[in-house]
C-alpha cells in the first residue's frame, strides 16, 4: 500500500487527483516495511501504474535497492499491461500476481462503463503477463444493462483461448 501514494497522478475515478510522494520516501517506506518483516505488498486499484514513467522508475529503484525480494501484487489495467517490456520489468522487480481488470470484452459495455480497454488490449495484456511469468486473475463485470444470457456466457468463454490463470466474474 506504500507505493500507491507515490505512483499515481490521477485516480481511475474522473475528477479525482492524487499527488505523488517523493520516490525516495516510498523507497524508505518499502525498506522499513521489509525490515519489519513484510513479505507481500498489494497495491489496490491501478494507482502505481497510472503514470508509466513514474512506475518504470519505481520498478527500477525497487531492483537497484534490492527490494525485489518482496512479493508485489496488485490491481492493474489492460491498457498498461499490454506493454511486454513493462511486464518483464515488473517481474524482475518482484511482481508475482496481478488482478487484471479486463472488465468485459464487448465495446458497448466498456463504453457504458467508461473504460478505456478493448478486447485486443485484454488479449495483449494477458499474453504479456503470461510471458513475463506473472500469475493473472482476470476480473470481468457481468450483468450490464444490455447483457443477455449469451453475452455473459461469451464473456466467460472468451478466456478459454488465453493463458489467464483464473477468472473472477
Coordinates of N, CA and C in Angstrom, one line a residue:
X1 N 0.8 -1.2 0.0 CA 0.0 0.0 0.0 C 0.9 1.3 0.0
X2 N 2.1 1.1 0.3 CA 3.0 2.3 0.4 C 3.1 3.0 -0.9
X3 N 3.4 2.3 -2.0 CA 3.7 3.0 -3.2 C 2.5 3.6 -4.0
X4 N 1.3 3.2 -3.6 CA 0.2 3.7 -4.2 C 0.2 5.2 -4.2
X5 N 0.6 5.8 -3.0 CA 0.6 7.2 -2.8 C 1.6 7.9 -3.7
X6 N 2.7 7.2 -4.1 CA 3.7 7.8 -4.9 C 3.4 7.8 -6.4
X7 N 2.9 6.7 -6.8 CA 2.9 6.4 -8.3 C 1.8 7.0 -9.1
X8 N 0.7 7.4 -8.5 CA -0.4 7.8 -9.4 C -0.5 9.4 -9.4
X9 N -0.8 9.8 -10.6 CA -1.0 11.2 -10.8 C -2.5 11.5 -10.7
X10 N -3.3 10.5 -11.1 CA -4.8 10.7 -11.0 C -5.4 9.3 -10.8
X11 N -6.5 9.3 -10.3 CA -7.2 8.0 -10.0 C -8.0 7.5 -11.2
X12 N -8.5 6.3 -11.1 CA -9.4 5.8 -12.1 C -10.7 6.5 -12.1
X13 N -11.0 7.2 -11.0 CA -12.2 8.0 -10.9 C -12.0 9.3 -11.6
X14 N -13.0 9.8 -12.4 CA -12.8 11.1 -13.1 C -12.8 12.2 -12.0
X15 N -12.1 13.2 -12.3 CA -12.0 14.4 -11.5 C -11.4 14.2 -10.1
X16 N -10.7 13.1 -10.0 CA -10.0 12.8 -8.7 C -8.5 12.9 -9.0
X17 N -7.8 13.4 -8.0 CA -6.4 13.6 -8.3 C -5.6 13.2 -7.0
X18 N -4.5 12.5 -7.3 CA -3.5 12.1 -6.2 C -2.2 12.9 -6.5
X19 N -1.6 13.3 -5.4 CA -0.3 14.0 -5.5 C 0.7 12.9 -5.1
X20 N 1.7 12.7 -6.0 CA 2.6 11.6 -5.7 C 3.6 12.0 -4.6
X21 N 4.0 11.0 -3.8 CA 5.0 11.1 -2.8 C 6.4 11.1 -3.5
X22 N 7.4 11.6 -2.9 CA 8.7 11.6 -3.5 C 9.2 10.1 -3.5
X23 N 9.8 9.7 -4.6 CA 10.2 8.3 -4.7 C 11.2 7.9 -3.6
X24 N 12.0 8.8 -3.1 CA 12.9 8.4 -2.0 C 12.2 8.0 -0.8
X25 N 11.1 8.8 -0.5 CA 10.2 8.5 0.6 C 9.6 7.1 0.5
X26 N 9.1 6.8 -0.7 CA 8.5 5.5 -1.0 C 9.5 4.4 -0.8
X27 N 10.7 4.5 -1.3 CA 11.7 3.5 -1.1 C 12.0 3.3 0.4
X28 N 12.1 4.4 1.1 CA 12.4 4.4 2.5 C 11.2 3.6 3.2
X29 N 10.0 3.9 2.8 CA 8.8 3.1 3.4 C 8.9 1.6 3.1
X30 N 9.3 1.3 1.9 CA 9.4 -0.1 1.5 C 10.5 -0.8 2.3
X31 N 11.7 -0.1 2.5 CA 12.7 -0.6 3.3 C 12.3 -0.9 4.7
X32 N 11.5 0.1 5.3 CA 11.0 0.0 6.6 C 10.1 -1.2 6.7
X33 N 9.2 -1.4 5.7 CA 8.2 -2.5 5.7 C 9.0 -3.8 5.7
X34 N 10.0 -3.9 4.9 CA 10.8 -5.1 4.8 C 11.5 -5.4 6.1
X35 N 12.1 -4.4 6.7 CA 12.8 -4.5 8.0 C 11.8 -5.0 9.1
X36 N 10.6 -4.7 9.0 CA 9.6 -5.1 10.0 C 9.0 -6.5 9.6
X37 N 9.5 -7.1 8.5 CA 9.1 -8.5 8.2 C 8.1 -8.6 7.1
X38 N 7.8 -7.5 6.4 CA 6.8 -7.6 5.3 C 7.3 -8.4 4.2
X39 N 6.5 -9.4 3.7 CA 6.9 -10.2 2.6 C 6.1 -10.0 1.4
X40 N 4.9 -9.4 1.6 CA 4.0 -9.2 0.5 C 3.4 -7.8 0.6
X41 N 3.3 -7.2 -0.6 CA 2.6 -5.9 -0.7 C 1.6 -5.9 -1.8
X42 N 0.4 -5.5 -1.5 CA -0.6 -5.5 -2.5 C -1.0 -4.0 -2.8
X43 N -1.0 -3.7 -4.1 CA -1.4 -2.3 -4.5 C -2.9 -2.3 -4.9
X44 N -3.7 -1.6 -4.2 CA -5.1 -1.5 -4.6 C -5.3 -0.5 -5.7
X45 N -6.2 -0.9 -6.6 CA -6.5 -0.1 -7.8 C -5.3 -0.1 -8.7
X46 N -5.3 0.6 -9.7 CA -4.2 0.7 -10.7 C -3.3 1.9 -10.4
X47 N -3.3 2.4 -9.2 CA -2.6 3.6 -8.9 C -1.1 3.6 -9.2
X48 N -0.4 2.5 -8.9 CA 1.1 2.6 -9.2 C 1.4 2.8 -10.6
X49 N 0.6 2.2 -11.5 CA 0.9 2.3 -12.9 C 0.2 3.4 -13.7
X50 N -0.5 4.3 -13.0 CA -1.2 5.3 -13.7 C -0.3 6.2 -14.5
X51 N 0.9 6.5 -13.9 CA 1.9 7.3 -14.7 C 3.0 6.3 -15.0
X52 N 3.1 5.9 -16.3 CA 4.0 4.9 -16.6 C 5.5 5.3 -16.4
X53 N 5.8 6.5 -16.7 CA 7.2 6.9 -16.4 C 7.6 6.7 -15.0
X54 N 6.7 7.2 -14.1 CA 7.0 7.0 -12.6 C 7.0 5.5 -12.2
X55 N 6.1 4.8 -12.8 CA 6.0 3.3 -12.5 C 7.3 2.6 -12.9
X56 N 7.8 2.9 -14.1 CA 9.0 2.3 -14.6 C 10.2 2.7 -13.7
X57 N 10.3 4.0 -13.3 CA 11.3 4.5 -12.4 C 11.2 3.8 -11.1
X58 N 10.0 3.6 -10.6 CA 9.7 3.0 -9.3 C 10.2 1.5 -9.4
X59 N 9.9 0.8 -10.4 CA 10.3 -0.6 -10.6 C 11.8 -0.7 -10.6
X60 N 12.5 0.2 -11.4 CA 13.9 0.2 -11.5 C 14.6 0.4 -10.1
X61 N 14.0 1.3 -9.3 CA 14.5 1.6 -8.0 C 14.3 0.4 -7.0
X62 N 13.2 -0.3 -7.1 CA 13.0 -1.5 -6.4 C 14.1 -2.5 -6.6
X63 N 14.5 -2.6 -7.9 CA 15.5 -3.6 -8.3 C 16.9 -3.1 -7.8
X64 N 17.2 -1.8 -8.1 CA 18.5 -1.3 -7.7 C 18.7 -1.2 -6.2
X65 N 17.6 -1.1 -5.4 CA 17.7 -1.0 -3.9 C 17.6 -2.4 -3.3
X66 N 17.5 -3.4 -4.1 CA 17.4 -4.8 -3.6 C 16.1 -5.1 -2.9
X67 N 15.1 -4.4 -3.3 CA 13.8 -4.6 -2.6 C 12.9 -5.6 -3.5
X68 N 13.5 -6.2 -4.4 CA 12.8 -7.2 -5.3 C 12.7 -8.6 -4.6
X69 N 13.0 -8.6 -3.3 CA 12.8 -9.9 -2.6 C 11.5 -9.8 -1.8
X70 N 10.7 -8.8 -2.1 CA 9.3 -8.7 -1.5 C 8.4 -9.1 -2.7
X71 N 7.3 -9.9 -2.4 CA 6.4 -10.2 -3.5 C 5.4 -9.1 -3.6
X72 N 5.3 -8.5 -4.8 CA 4.4 -7.4 -5.0 C 3.2 -7.9 -5.9
X73 N 2.1 -7.4 -5.6 CA 0.9 -7.7 -6.4 C 0.0 -6.6 -6.4
X74 N -1.0 -6.6 -7.3 CA -2.0 -5.5 -7.3 C -2.9 -5.6 -8.4
X75 N -3.8 -4.6 -8.4 CA -4.8 -4.5 -9.5 C -4.2 -3.6 -10.6
X76 N -4.4 -4.1 -11.8 CA -3.8 -3.4 -13.0 C -4.8 -3.3 -14.1
X77 N -4.6 -2.4 -15.0 CA -5.5 -2.3 -16.2 C -4.9 -2.9 -17.4
X78 N -5.7 -3.3 -18.4 CA -5.3 -3.9 -19.6 C -4.4 -2.9 -20.4
X79 N -4.8 -1.7 -20.4 CA -4.0 -0.7 -21.3 C -2.6 -0.6 -20.9
X80 N -2.2 -0.8 -19.7 CA -0.8 -0.7 -19.3 C -0.1 -2.0 -19.4
X81 N -0.8 -3.1 -19.1 CA -0.2 -4.4 -19.1 C 0.0 -5.0 -20.5
X82 N -0.4 -4.4 -21.5 CA -0.2 -4.8 -22.9 C 1.3 -4.5 -23.3
X83 N 2.0 -3.9 -22.5 CA 3.4 -3.5 -22.7 C 4.4 -4.6 -22.2
X84 N 4.9 -5.4 -23.1 CA 5.8 -6.5 -22.7 C 7.0 -6.1 -22.0
X85 N 7.7 -5.1 -22.4 CA 8.9 -4.7 -21.6 C 8.5 -4.2 -20.2
X86 N 7.3 -3.6 -20.0 CA 6.9 -3.2 -18.7 C 6.6 -4.5 -17.8
X87 N 5.9 -5.5 -18.3 CA 5.6 -6.6 -17.5 C 6.9 -7.4 -17.2
X88 N 7.8 -7.4 -18.1 CA 9.1 -8.1 -17.8 C 9.8 -7.4 -16.7
X89 N 9.8 -6.0 -16.7 CA 10.4 -5.2 -15.6 C 9.7 -5.5 -14.3
X90 N 8.3 -5.6 -14.3 CA 7.6 -5.8 -13.1 C 8.0 -7.1 -12.5
X91 N 8.1 -8.2 -13.3 CA 8.5 -9.5 -12.8 C 9.9 -9.4 -12.2
X92 N 10.8 -8.7 -12.8 CA 12.2 -8.5 -12.2 C 12.2 -7.8 -10.9
X93 N 11.2 -6.9 -10.8 CA 11.1 -6.1 -9.5 C 10.3 -6.9 -8.4
X94 N 9.8 -8.1 -8.7 CA 9.2 -8.9 -7.7 C 7.7 -9.0 -7.8
X95 N 7.1 -8.5 -8.9 CA 5.7 -8.7 -9.1 C 5.4 -10.1 -9.5
X96 N 4.5 -10.8 -8.7 CA 4.3 -12.2 -8.9 C 2.8 -12.5 -9.3
X97 N 1.9 -11.5 -9.0 CA 0.5 -11.8 -9.2 C -0.2 -10.4 -9.5
X98 N -1.2 -10.5 -10.4 CA -2.0 -9.3 -10.6 C -3.5 -9.7 -10.8
X99 N -4.3 -8.8 -10.4 CA -5.7 -8.8 -10.7 C -5.9 -7.9 -11.9
X100 N -6.1 -8.5 -13.0 CA -6.2 -7.7 -14.3 C -7.6 -7.3 -14.5
X101 N -7.9 -6.0 -14.6 CA -9.3 -5.5 -14.8 C -9.6 -5.6 -16.3
X102 N -10.0 -6.8 -16.8 CA -10.4 -6.9 -18.2 C -11.8 -6.2 -18.3
X103 N -12.6 -6.4 -17.3 CA -13.9 -5.7 -17.2 C -15.0 -6.4 -18.1
X104 N -14.7 -6.5 -19.4 CA -15.7 -7.0 -20.4 C -15.0 -7.1 -21.7
X105 N -15.5 -7.9 -22.6 CA -14.9 -7.9 -24.0 C -15.8 -7.2 -25.0
X106 N -16.9 -6.7 -24.6 CA -17.8 -6.0 -25.5 C -17.6 -4.5 -25.5
X107 N -17.4 -3.9 -26.6 CA -17.1 -2.5 -26.7 C -18.3 -1.7 -26.1
X108 N -19.5 -2.1 -26.4 CA -20.6 -1.3 -25.9 C -20.6 -1.3 -24.3
X109 N -20.4 -2.4 -23.7 CA -20.3 -2.4 -22.3 C -19.2 -1.6 -21.7
X110 N -18.0 -1.7 -22.4 CA -16.9 -1.0 -21.9 C -17.1 0.6 -22.0
X111 N -17.8 0.9 -23.1 CA -18.1 2.4 -23.3 C -19.1 2.8 -22.2
X112 N -20.1 2.0 -21.9 CA -21.0 2.4 -20.9 C -20.4 2.5 -19.5
X113 N -19.4 1.7 -19.3 CA -18.7 1.7 -18.0 C -17.6 2.8 -18.0
X114 N -17.4 3.5 -19.1 CA -16.3 4.5 -19.3 C -14.9 3.9 -19.1
X115 N -14.7 2.7 -19.6 CA -13.4 2.0 -19.6 C -12.7 2.2 -20.9
X116 N -11.4 2.4 -20.8 CA -10.6 2.6 -21.9 C -10.0 1.3 -22.5
X117 N -10.5 0.2 -22.2 CA -10.0 -1.1 -22.6 C -10.7 -1.5 -23.9
X118 N -10.3 -2.6 -24.4 CA -11.0 -3.3 -25.5 C -10.5 -4.7 -25.6
X119 N -11.1 -5.5 -26.4 CA -10.8 -6.9 -26.5 C -9.3 -7.2 -26.9
X120 N -8.8 -6.4 -27.8 CA -7.4 -6.5 -28.2 C -6.4 -6.2 -27.1
X121 N -6.7 -5.1 -26.4 CA -5.8 -4.8 -25.2 C -5.9 -5.9 -24.2
X122 N -7.0 -6.4 -23.9 CA -7.2 -7.5 -22.9 C -6.3 -8.7 -23.4
X123 N -6.4 -9.1 -24.6 CA -5.7 -10.2 -25.1 C -4.2 -10.0 -25.0
X124 N -3.7 -8.8 -25.4 CA -2.3 -8.5 -25.4 C -1.8 -8.4 -23.9
X125 N -2.6 -7.9 -23.0 CA -2.2 -7.8 -21.6 C -2.1 -9.2 -21.0
X126 N -3.0 -10.1 -21.3 CA -2.9 -11.4 -20.8 C -1.7 -12.1 -21.3
X127 N -1.4 -12.0 -22.6 CA -0.2 -12.6 -23.2 C 1.1 -12.0 -22.6
X128 N 1.1 -10.7 -22.4 CA 2.3 -10.1 -21.9 C 2.6 -10.5 -20.5
X129 N 1.5 -10.6 -19.6 CA 1.7 -11.0 -18.3 C 2.1 -12.5 -18.2
X130 N 1.5 -13.3 -19.0 CA 1.9 -14.7 -19.1 C 3.3 -14.9 -19.5
X131 N 3.8 -14.2 -20.5 CA 5.2 -14.3 -21.0 C 6.1 -13.9 -19.9
X132 N 5.7 -12.9 -19.1 CA 6.6 -12.4 -18.0 C 6.6 -13.4 -16.8
X133 N 5.6 -14.3 -16.8 CA 5.6 -15.3 -15.7 C 4.8 -14.7 -14.5
X134 N 3.9 -13.8 -14.7 CA 3.1 -13.2 -13.6 C 1.7 -13.8 -13.6
X135 N 1.4 -14.4 -12.5 CA 0.1 -15.0 -12.3 C -1.0 -14.0 -12.5
X136 N -2.0 -14.4 -13.2 CA -3.1 -13.4 -13.6 C -4.5 -13.9 -13.3
X137 N -5.1 -13.1 -12.4 CA -6.6 -13.3 -12.1 C -7.3 -12.2 -12.9
X138 N -8.1 -12.6 -13.9 CA -8.8 -11.6 -14.7 C -10.2 -11.3 -14.1
X139 N -10.5 -10.1 -13.9 CA -11.8 -9.7 -13.4 C -12.7 -9.2 -14.5
X140 N -13.9 -9.7 -14.5 CA -14.9 -9.2 -15.5 C -16.1 -8.8 -14.8
X141 N -16.8 -7.8 -15.4 CA -18.0 -7.3 -14.9 C -19.2 -7.8 -15.7
X142 N -20.1 -8.5 -15.1 CA -21.2 -9.1 -15.9 C -22.5 -8.5 -15.3
X143 N -23.6 -8.6 -16.1 CA -24.9 -8.1 -15.7 C -25.1 -6.7 -16.1
X144 N -24.4 -6.2 -17.1 CA -24.6 -4.9 -17.6 C -26.0 -4.7 -18.2
X145 N -26.5 -3.5 -18.3 CA -27.9 -3.3 -18.8 C -28.2 -4.0 -20.1
X146 N -27.3 -4.0 -21.0 CA -27.5 -4.6 -22.3 C -27.1 -6.1 -22.4
X147 N -26.6 -6.7 -21.3 CA -26.2 -8.1 -21.4 C -27.4 -9.0 -21.6
X148 N -27.1 -10.1 -22.3 CA -28.0 -11.2 -22.4 C -27.4 -12.4 -21.8
X149 N -28.1 -13.5 -21.7 CA -27.5 -14.7 -21.2 C -26.3 -15.1 -22.1
X150 N -26.5 -14.9 -23.4 CA -25.4 -15.3 -24.3 C -24.2 -14.4 -24.2
X151 N -24.3 -13.1 -24.0 CA -23.2 -12.2 -23.9 C -22.4 -12.5 -22.6
X152 N -23.2 -12.9 -21.6 CA -22.5 -13.2 -20.3 C -21.7 -14.5 -20.5
X153 N -22.3 -15.5 -21.1 CA -21.6 -16.8 -21.4 C -20.4 -16.6 -22.3
X154 N -20.5 -15.7 -23.3 CA -19.4 -15.4 -24.2 C -18.3 -14.7 -23.5
X155 N -18.6 -13.8 -22.6 CA -17.5 -13.1 -21.8 C -16.7 -14.2 -21.1
X156 N -17.3 -15.1 -20.5 CA -16.6 -16.2 -19.7 C -15.9 -17.1 -20.7
X157 N -16.5 -17.6 -21.8 CA -15.9 -18.5 -22.7 C -14.6 -17.9 -23.4
X158 N -14.7 -16.5 -23.6 CA -13.6 -15.9 -24.2 C -12.2 -16.2 -23.6
X159 N -12.2 -16.3 -22.3 CA -10.9 -16.6 -21.6 C -10.3 -17.9 -21.8
X160 N -11.1 -18.9 -22.3 CA -10.5 -20.2 -22.6 C -9.5 -20.2 -23.7
X161 N -9.4 -19.2 -24.5 CA -8.4 -19.1 -25.6 C -7.1 -18.4 -25.1
X162 N -7.1 -17.9 -23.9 CA -5.9 -17.2 -23.5 C -5.3 -17.7 -22.2
X163 N -4.0 -17.5 -22.0 CA -3.3 -18.1 -20.8 C -3.5 -17.3 -19.5
X164 N -4.8 -17.1 -19.1 CA -5.1 -16.5 -17.8 C -5.2 -17.6 -16.8
X165 N -4.8 -17.3 -15.6 CA -4.7 -18.3 -14.5 C -6.1 -18.6 -13.9
X166 N -6.9 -17.5 -13.8 CA -8.2 -17.6 -13.2 C -9.1 -16.4 -13.7
X167 N -10.4 -16.6 -13.6 CA -11.3 -15.5 -14.0 C -12.2 -15.3 -12.8
X168 N -12.5 -14.1 -12.4 CA -13.4 -13.7 -11.4 C -14.5 -12.8 -11.9
X169 N -15.7 -13.4 -12.1 CA -16.8 -12.6 -12.6 C -17.3 -11.7 -11.5

